[in-house]
Structures are given as structure tokens and as C-alpha cells.
PDB file of C-alpha atoms in Angstrom:
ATOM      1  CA  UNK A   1       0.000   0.000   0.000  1.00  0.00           C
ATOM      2  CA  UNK A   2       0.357   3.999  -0.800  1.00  0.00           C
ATOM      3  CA  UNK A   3       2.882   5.312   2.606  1.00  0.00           C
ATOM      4  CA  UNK A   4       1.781   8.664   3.924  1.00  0.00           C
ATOM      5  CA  UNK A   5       3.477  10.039   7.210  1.00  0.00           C
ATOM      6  CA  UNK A   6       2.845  12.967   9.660  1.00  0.00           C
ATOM      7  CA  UNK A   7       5.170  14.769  11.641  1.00  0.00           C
ATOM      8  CA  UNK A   8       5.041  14.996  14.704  1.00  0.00           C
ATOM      9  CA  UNK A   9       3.542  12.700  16.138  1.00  0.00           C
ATOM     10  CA  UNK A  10       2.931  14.138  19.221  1.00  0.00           C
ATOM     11  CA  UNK A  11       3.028  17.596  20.355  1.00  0.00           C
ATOM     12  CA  UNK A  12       2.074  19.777  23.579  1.00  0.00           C
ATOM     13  CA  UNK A  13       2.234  23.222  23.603  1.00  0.00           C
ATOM     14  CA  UNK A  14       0.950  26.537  25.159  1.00  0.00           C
ATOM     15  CA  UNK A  15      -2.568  27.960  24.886  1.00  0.00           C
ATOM     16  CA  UNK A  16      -2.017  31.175  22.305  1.00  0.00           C
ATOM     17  CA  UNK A  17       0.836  29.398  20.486  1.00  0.00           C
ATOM     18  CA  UNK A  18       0.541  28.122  16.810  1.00  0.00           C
ATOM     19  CA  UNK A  19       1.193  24.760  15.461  1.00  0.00           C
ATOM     20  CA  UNK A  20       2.248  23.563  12.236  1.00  0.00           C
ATOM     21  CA  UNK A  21       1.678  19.785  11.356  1.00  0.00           C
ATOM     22  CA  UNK A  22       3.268  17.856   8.526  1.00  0.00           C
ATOM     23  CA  UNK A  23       1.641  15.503   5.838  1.00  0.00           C
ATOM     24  CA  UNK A  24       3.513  13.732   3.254  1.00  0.00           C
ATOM     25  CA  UNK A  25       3.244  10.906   0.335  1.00  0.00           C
ATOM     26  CA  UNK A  26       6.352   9.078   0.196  1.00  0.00           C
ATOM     27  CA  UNK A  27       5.799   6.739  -2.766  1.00  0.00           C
ATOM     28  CA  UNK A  28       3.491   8.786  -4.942  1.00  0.00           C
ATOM     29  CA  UNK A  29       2.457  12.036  -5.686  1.00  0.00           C
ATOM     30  CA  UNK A  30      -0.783  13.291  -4.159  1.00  0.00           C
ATOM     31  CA  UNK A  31      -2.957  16.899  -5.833  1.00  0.00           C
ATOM     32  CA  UNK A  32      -5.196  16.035  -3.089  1.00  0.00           C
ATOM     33  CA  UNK A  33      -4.922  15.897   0.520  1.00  0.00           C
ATOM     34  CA  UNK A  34      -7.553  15.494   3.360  1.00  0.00           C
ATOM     35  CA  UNK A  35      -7.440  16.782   6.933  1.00  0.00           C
ATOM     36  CA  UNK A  36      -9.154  15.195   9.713  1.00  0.00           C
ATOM     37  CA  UNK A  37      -9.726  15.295  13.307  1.00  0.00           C
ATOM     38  CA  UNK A  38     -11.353  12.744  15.741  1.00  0.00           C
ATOM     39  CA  UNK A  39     -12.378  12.855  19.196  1.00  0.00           C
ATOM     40  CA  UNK A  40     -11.818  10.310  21.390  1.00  0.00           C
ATOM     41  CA  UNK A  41     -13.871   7.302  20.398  1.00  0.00           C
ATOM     42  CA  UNK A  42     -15.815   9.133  17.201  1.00  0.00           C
ATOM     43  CA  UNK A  43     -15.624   8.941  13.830  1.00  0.00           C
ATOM     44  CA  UNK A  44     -13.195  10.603  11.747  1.00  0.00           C
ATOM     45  CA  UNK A  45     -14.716  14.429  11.267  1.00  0.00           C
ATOM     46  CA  UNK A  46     -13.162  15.814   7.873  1.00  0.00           C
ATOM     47  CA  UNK A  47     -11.857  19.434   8.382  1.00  0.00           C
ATOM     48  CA  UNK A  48     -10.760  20.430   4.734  1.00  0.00           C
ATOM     49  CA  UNK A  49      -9.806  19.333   1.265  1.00  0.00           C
ATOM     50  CA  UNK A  50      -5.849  20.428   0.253  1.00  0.00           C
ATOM     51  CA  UNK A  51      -5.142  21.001  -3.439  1.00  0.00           C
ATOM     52  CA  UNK A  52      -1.980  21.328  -4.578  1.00  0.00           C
ATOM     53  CA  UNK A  53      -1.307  24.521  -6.261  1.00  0.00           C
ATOM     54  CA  UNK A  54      -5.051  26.226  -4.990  1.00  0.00           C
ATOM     55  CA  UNK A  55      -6.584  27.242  -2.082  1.00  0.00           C
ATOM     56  CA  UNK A  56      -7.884  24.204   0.226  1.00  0.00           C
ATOM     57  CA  UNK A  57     -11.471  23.607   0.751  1.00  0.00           C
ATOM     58  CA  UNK A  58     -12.840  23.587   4.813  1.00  0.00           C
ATOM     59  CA  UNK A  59     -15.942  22.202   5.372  1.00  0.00           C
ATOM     60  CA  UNK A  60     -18.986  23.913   7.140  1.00  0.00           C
ATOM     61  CA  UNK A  61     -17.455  25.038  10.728  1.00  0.00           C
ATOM     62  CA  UNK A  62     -14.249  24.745  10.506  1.00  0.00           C
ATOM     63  CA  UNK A  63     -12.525  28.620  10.632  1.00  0.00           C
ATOM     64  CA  UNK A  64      -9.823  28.606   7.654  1.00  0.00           C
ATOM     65  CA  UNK A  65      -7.597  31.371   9.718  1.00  0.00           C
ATOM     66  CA  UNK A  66      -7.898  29.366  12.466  1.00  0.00           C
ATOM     67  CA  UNK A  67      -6.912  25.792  10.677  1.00  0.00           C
ATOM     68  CA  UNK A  68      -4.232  27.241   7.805  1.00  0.00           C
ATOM     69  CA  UNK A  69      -3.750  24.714   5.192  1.00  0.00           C
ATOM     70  CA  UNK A  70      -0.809  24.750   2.793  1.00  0.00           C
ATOM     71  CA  UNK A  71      -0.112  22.513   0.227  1.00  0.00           C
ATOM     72  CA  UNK A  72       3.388  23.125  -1.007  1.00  0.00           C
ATOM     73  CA  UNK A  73       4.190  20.552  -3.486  1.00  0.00           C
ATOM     74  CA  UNK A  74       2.761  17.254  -4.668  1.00  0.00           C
ATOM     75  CA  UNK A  75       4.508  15.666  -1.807  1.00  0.00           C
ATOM     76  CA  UNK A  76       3.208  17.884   0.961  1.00  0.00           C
ATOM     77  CA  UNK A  77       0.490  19.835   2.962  1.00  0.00           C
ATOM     78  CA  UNK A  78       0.275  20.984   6.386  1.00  0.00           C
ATOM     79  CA  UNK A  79      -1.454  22.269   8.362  1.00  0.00           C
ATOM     80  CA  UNK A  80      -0.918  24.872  11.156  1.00  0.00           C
ATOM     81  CA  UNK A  81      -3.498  25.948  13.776  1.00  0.00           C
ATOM     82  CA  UNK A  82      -2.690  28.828  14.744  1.00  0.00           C
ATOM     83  CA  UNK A  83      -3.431  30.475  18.509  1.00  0.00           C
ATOM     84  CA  UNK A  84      -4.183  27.222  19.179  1.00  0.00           C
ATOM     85  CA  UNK A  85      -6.847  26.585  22.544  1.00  0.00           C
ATOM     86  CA  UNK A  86      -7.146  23.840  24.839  1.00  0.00           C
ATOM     87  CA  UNK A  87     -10.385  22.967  22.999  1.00  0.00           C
ATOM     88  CA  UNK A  88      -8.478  22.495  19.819  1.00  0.00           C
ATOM     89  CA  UNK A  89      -6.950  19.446  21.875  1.00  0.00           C
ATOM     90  CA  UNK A  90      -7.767  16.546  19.238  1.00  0.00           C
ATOM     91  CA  UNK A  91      -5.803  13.763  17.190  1.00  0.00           C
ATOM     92  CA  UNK A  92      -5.227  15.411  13.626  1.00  0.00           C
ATOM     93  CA  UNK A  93      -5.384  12.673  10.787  1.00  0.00           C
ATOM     94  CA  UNK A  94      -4.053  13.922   7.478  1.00  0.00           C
ATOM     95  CA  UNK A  95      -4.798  11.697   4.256  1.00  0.00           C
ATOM     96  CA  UNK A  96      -3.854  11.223   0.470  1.00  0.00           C
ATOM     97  CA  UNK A  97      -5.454  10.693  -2.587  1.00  0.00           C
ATOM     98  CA  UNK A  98      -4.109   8.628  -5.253  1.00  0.00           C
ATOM     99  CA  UNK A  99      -5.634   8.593  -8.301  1.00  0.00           C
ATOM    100  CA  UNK A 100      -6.004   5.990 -10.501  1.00  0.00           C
ATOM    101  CA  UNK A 101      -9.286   3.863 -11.118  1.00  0.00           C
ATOM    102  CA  UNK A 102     -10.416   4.108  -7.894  1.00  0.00           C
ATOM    103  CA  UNK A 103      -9.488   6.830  -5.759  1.00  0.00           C
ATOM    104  CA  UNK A 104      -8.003   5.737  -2.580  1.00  0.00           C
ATOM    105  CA  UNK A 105      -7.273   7.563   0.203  1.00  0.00           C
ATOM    106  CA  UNK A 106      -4.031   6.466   1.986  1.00  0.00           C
ATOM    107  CA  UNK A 107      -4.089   8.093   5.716  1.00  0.00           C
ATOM    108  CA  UNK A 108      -1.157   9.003   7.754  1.00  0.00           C
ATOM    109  CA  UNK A 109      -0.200   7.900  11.295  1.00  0.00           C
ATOM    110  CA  UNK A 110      -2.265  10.573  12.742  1.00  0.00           C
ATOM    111  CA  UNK A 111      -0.708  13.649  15.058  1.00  0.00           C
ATOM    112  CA  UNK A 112      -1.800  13.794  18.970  1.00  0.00           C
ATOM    113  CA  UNK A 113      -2.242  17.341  19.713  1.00  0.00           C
ATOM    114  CA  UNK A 114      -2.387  18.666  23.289  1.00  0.00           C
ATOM    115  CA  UNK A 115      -3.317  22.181  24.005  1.00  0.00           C
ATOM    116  CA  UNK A 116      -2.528  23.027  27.730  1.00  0.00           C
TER     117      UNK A 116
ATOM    118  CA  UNK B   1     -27.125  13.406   1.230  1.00  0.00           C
ATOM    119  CA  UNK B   2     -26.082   9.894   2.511  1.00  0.00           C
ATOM    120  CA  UNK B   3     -26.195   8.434   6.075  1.00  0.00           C
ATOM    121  CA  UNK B   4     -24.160   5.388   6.599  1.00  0.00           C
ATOM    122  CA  UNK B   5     -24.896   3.041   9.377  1.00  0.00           C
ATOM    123  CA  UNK B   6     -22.780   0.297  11.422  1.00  0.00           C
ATOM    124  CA  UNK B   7     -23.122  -1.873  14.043  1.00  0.00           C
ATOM    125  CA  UNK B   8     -21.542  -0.267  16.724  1.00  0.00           C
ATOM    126  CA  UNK B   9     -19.815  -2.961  18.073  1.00  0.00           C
ATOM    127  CA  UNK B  10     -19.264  -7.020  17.457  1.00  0.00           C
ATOM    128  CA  UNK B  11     -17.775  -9.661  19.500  1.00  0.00           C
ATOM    129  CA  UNK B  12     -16.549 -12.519  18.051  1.00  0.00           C
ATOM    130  CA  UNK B  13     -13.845 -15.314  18.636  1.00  0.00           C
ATOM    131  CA  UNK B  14     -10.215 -16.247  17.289  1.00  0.00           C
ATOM    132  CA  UNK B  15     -10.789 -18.185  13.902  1.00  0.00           C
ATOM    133  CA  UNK B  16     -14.365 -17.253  13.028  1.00  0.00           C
ATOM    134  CA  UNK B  17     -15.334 -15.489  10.392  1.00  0.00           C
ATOM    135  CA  UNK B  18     -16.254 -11.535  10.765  1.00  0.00           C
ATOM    136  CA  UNK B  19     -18.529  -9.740   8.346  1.00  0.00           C
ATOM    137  CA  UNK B  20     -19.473  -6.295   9.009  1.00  0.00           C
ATOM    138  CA  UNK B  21     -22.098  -4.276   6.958  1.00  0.00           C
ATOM    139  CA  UNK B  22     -22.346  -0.512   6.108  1.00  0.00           C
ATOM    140  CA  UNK B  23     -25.510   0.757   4.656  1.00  0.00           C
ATOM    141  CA  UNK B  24     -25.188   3.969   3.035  1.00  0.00           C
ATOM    142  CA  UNK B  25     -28.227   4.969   0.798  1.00  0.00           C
ATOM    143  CA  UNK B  26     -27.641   8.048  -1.798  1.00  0.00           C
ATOM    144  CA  UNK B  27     -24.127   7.328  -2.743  1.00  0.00           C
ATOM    145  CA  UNK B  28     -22.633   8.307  -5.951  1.00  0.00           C
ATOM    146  CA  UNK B  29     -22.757   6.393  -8.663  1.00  0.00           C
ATOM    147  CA  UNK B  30     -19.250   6.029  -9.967  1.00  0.00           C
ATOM    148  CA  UNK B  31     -17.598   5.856  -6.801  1.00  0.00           C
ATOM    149  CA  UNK B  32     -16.043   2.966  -5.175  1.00  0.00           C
ATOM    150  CA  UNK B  33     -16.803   2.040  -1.413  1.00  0.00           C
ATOM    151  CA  UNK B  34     -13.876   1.801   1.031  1.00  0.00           C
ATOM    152  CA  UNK B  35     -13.152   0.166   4.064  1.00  0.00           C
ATOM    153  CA  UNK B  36     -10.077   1.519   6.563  1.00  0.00           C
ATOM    154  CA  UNK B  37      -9.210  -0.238   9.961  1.00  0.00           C
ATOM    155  CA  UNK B  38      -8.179   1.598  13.084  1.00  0.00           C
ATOM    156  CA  UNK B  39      -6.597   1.162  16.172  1.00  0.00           C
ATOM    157  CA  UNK B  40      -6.453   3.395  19.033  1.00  0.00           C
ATOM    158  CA  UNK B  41      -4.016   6.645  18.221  1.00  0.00           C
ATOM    159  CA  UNK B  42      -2.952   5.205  14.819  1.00  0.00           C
ATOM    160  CA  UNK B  43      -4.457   6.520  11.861  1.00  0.00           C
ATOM    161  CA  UNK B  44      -6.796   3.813   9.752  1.00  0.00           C
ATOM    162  CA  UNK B  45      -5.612   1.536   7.387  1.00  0.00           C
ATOM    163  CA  UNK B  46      -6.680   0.935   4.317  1.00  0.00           C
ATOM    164  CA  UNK B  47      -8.141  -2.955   3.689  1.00  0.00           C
ATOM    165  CA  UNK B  48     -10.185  -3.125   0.738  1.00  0.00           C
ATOM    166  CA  UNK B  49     -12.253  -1.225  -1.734  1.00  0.00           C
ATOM    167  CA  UNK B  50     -14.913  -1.983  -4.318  1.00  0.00           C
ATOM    168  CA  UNK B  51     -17.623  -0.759  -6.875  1.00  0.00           C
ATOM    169  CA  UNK B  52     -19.946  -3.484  -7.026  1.00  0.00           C
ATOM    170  CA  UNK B  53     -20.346  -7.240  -6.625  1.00  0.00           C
ATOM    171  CA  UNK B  54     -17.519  -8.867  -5.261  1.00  0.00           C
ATOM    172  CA  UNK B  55     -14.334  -7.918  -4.583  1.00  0.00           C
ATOM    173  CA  UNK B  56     -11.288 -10.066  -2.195  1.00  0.00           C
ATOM    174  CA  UNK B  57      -7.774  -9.532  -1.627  1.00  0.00           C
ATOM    175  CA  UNK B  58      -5.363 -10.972   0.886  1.00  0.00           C
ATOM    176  CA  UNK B  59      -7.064  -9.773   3.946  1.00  0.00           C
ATOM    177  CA  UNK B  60     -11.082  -9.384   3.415  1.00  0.00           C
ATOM    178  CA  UNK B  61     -13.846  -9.934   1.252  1.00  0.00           C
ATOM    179  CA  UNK B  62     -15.789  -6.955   0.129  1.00  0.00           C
ATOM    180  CA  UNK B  63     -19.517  -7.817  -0.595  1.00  0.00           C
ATOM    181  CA  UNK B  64     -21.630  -4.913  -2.639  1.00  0.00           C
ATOM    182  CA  UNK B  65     -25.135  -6.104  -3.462  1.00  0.00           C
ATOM    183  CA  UNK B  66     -26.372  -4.302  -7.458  1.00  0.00           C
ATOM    184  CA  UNK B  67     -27.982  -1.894  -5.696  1.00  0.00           C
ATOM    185  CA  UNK B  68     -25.011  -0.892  -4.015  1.00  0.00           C
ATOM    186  CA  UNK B  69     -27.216   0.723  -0.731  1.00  0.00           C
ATOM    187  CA  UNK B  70     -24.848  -1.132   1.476  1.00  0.00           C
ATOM    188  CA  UNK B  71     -21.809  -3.386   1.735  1.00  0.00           C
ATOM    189  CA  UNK B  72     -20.202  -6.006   3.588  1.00  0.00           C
ATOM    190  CA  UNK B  73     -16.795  -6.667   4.818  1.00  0.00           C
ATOM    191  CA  UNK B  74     -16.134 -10.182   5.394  1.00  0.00           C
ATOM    192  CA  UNK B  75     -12.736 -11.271   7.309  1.00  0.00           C
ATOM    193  CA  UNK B  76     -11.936 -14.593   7.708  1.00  0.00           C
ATOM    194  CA  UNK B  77     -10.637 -16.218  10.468  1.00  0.00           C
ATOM    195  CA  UNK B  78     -10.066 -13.343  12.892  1.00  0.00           C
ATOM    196  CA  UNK B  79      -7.710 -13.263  15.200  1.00  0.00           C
ATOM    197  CA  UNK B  80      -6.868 -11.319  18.124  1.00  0.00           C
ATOM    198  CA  UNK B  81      -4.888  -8.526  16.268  1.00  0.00           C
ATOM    199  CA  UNK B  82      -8.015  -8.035  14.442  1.00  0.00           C
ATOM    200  CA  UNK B  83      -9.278  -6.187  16.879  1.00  0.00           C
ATOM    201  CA  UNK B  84     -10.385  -2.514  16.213  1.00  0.00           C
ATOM    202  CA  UNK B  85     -12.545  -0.364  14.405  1.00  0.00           C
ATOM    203  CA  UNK B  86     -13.805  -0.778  11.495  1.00  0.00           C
ATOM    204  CA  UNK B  87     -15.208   2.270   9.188  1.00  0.00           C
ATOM    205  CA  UNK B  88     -16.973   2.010   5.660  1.00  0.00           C
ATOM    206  CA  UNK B  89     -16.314   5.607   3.541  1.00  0.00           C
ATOM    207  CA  UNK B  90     -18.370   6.599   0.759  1.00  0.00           C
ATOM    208  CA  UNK B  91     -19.061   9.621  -1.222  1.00  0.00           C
ATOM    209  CA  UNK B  92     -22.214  10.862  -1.776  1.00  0.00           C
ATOM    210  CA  UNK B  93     -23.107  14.475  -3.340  1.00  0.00           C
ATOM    211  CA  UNK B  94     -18.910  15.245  -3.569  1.00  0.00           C
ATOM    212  CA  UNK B  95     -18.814  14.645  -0.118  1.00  0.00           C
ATOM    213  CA  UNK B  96     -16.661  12.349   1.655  1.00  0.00           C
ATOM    214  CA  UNK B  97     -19.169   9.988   3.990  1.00  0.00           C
ATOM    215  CA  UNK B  98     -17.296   7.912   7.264  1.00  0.00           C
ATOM    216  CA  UNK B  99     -19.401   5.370   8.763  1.00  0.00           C
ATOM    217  CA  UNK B 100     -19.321   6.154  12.569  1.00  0.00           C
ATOM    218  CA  UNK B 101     -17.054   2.544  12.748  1.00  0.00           C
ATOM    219  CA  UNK B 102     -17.455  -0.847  14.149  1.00  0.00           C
ATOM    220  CA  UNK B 103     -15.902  -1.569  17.020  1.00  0.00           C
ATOM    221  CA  UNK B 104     -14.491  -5.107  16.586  1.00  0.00           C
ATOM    222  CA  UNK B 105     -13.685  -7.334  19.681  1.00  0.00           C
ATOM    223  CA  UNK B 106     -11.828 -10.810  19.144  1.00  0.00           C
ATOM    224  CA  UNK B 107     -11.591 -13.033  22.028  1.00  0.00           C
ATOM    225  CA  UNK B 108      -9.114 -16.308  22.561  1.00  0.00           C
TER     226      UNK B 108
END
């Protein structure tokens, strides 16, 4: 299968500070990326749609200068959440697409975010 | 819009065979079904994808009836690493549909 990793992992940091999260396709190139975030024992909530070379799509909710999405090459997108809050607290899921005949969605390790 | 719907959870023993079934009414025509696996803190894993009738690869069996309204993953022989959740995605309307997951419990 596709690889996709995230980086970091983990992070902690200060309520007011900004974060910047990593996603990339290591083994094939990806126009579109997907950014997710789940609470503990839900679904996976989709926050926005990353296109390489436009602006990203959020979906209804989610604040686009809160959740900055960049996607920088065909390789990578991140995502930054800036003055990040306690409440933004989640695990942050990034995926990729590749394209082919079926479009599959190859998700990456997943990025534990704690907002103290 | 679609709504998918899972089991919420299933129990079942080392060996048996598992089949879990999304039904998701509404979805797009063209667009294959997907099924990811998940453990805790890990992100989910892709197993197996289909459009319609019957589709198997080294892990799972992926069962979609014509009228594609709902599908069925079937693993065989589950053992205790197979437990976690399970979640069906579709599309439906351009927009990307996850089951709410089926939480998966193998016992010895």
C-alpha cells in the first residue's frame, strides 16, 4: 500500500501558540490531501480538502484562519493551527489521494495534539 | 445526502469469520466504497475497496449487493490482532461519507 506520514507525532504546547503539522506521500504524488480530526472514540470528522497549487477547501465550521492549510508541493500539505486553545486538543489525521481507477485515500499515522 | 450506518460494536472469537455491513443509501454512482481499519491513536488503514459485486484480496472480502445501498466486509478467520474499528467511507453528493465505525472485539 500507498505510505503517507505525519510529523510529529505528538506535540504539547501553550494555549495562544501556533502549530504547524506535517503531511507527506512518500511513494506517490498526491494533488489532493484530506485533513481530519477525531475525538476520542468518534468517527473521523473531515476538516478540509488540500489542493496542490489552490486554495484548500474547509468544510462547514471549521474557521480557515484558524486551521491554515498549505499545500506546497505534490509531496506535501500541512497544516498549522494557529493560537491554538485547549479545545483544539484533538488527534489530527491527514490523508492522500491517489488517483487511478479508484481513488483511494491512503491516511497518515495521525498527530496527537495537546493544548494546555 | 447519505447516512451510513454500522453496528456499533461485534464480539466474536479467534478463527471465526467476521462480516461487518455498512448501509449507506444516496451514494454516488461512480464511486467505489472503502473500508479503513483503526486502532487506538494510529491513523486507519486501508483494507479493501470496491464498486460493485464482489471484490477479495489478501485480507477481506468486500460484498456490494447491485444496488449498491450497502456493503459487507467479510474477514476470515479473525484473530486477536483483528481487533479494532472498522469504518466504511463513501461519497455521496462530492462529499466524503465515514461510517461512525465498528468496534471489533476478538476473544481467545
Amino acid at each position: 500500500g500507498a505510505v503517507v506520514s505525519q510529523h510529529p507525532s505528538r506535540v504539547i504546547c501553550k494555549s495562544g501558540t501556533s502549530v504547524k503539522i506535517e503531511c507527506r506521500s512518500l511513494d506517490f504524488q498526491a494533488t489532493t490531501m484530506f485533513w481530519y480530526r477525531q475525538f476520542p472514540k468518534q468517527s473521523l470528522m473531515l476538516m478540509a480538502t488540500s489542493n496542490e497549487g489552490s486554495k484548500a477547501t474547509y468544510e462547514q465550521g471549521v474557521e480557515k484562519d484558524k486551521f491554515l492549510i498549505n499545500h506546497a508541493s505534490l509531496t506535501l500539505s500541512t497544516l498549522t493551527v494557529t493560537s491554538a486553545h485547549p479545545e483544539d486538543s484533538s488527534f489530527y489525521i491527514c490523508s492522500a489521494l491517489r488517483q487511478g481507477a479508484a481513488d483511494t485515500q491512503y491516511f497518515g499515522p495521525g498527530t496527537r495534539l495537546t493544548v494546555l | 445526502l447519505a447516512k451510513t450506518t454500522q453496528p456499533i460494536s461485534m464480539d466474536s472469537y479467534e478463527g471465526q469469520e467476521v462480516n461487518i455491513t455498512c448501509s449507506h443509501n444516496n451514494i454516488a454512482t461512480n464511486d467505489y466504497i472503502t473500508w479503513y481499519q483503526q486502532f487506538p491513536s494510529q491513523g486507519p488503514r486501508f483494507i479493501i475497496q470496491g464498486y460493485k459485486t464482489k471484490v477479495t484480496n489478501e485480507v477481506a472480502s468486500l460484498f456490494i449487493p447491485a444496488d449498491r445501498k450497502s456493503s459487507t466486509l467479510s474477514l476470515p478467520r479473525v484473530s486477536l490482532s483483528d481487533t479494532a474499528v472498522y469504518y466504511c467511507l463513501v461519497r455521496s453528493q462530492g462529499n466524503l461519507i465515514f461510517g461512525k465505525g465498528t468496534k471489533l472485539s476478538v476473544k481467545p
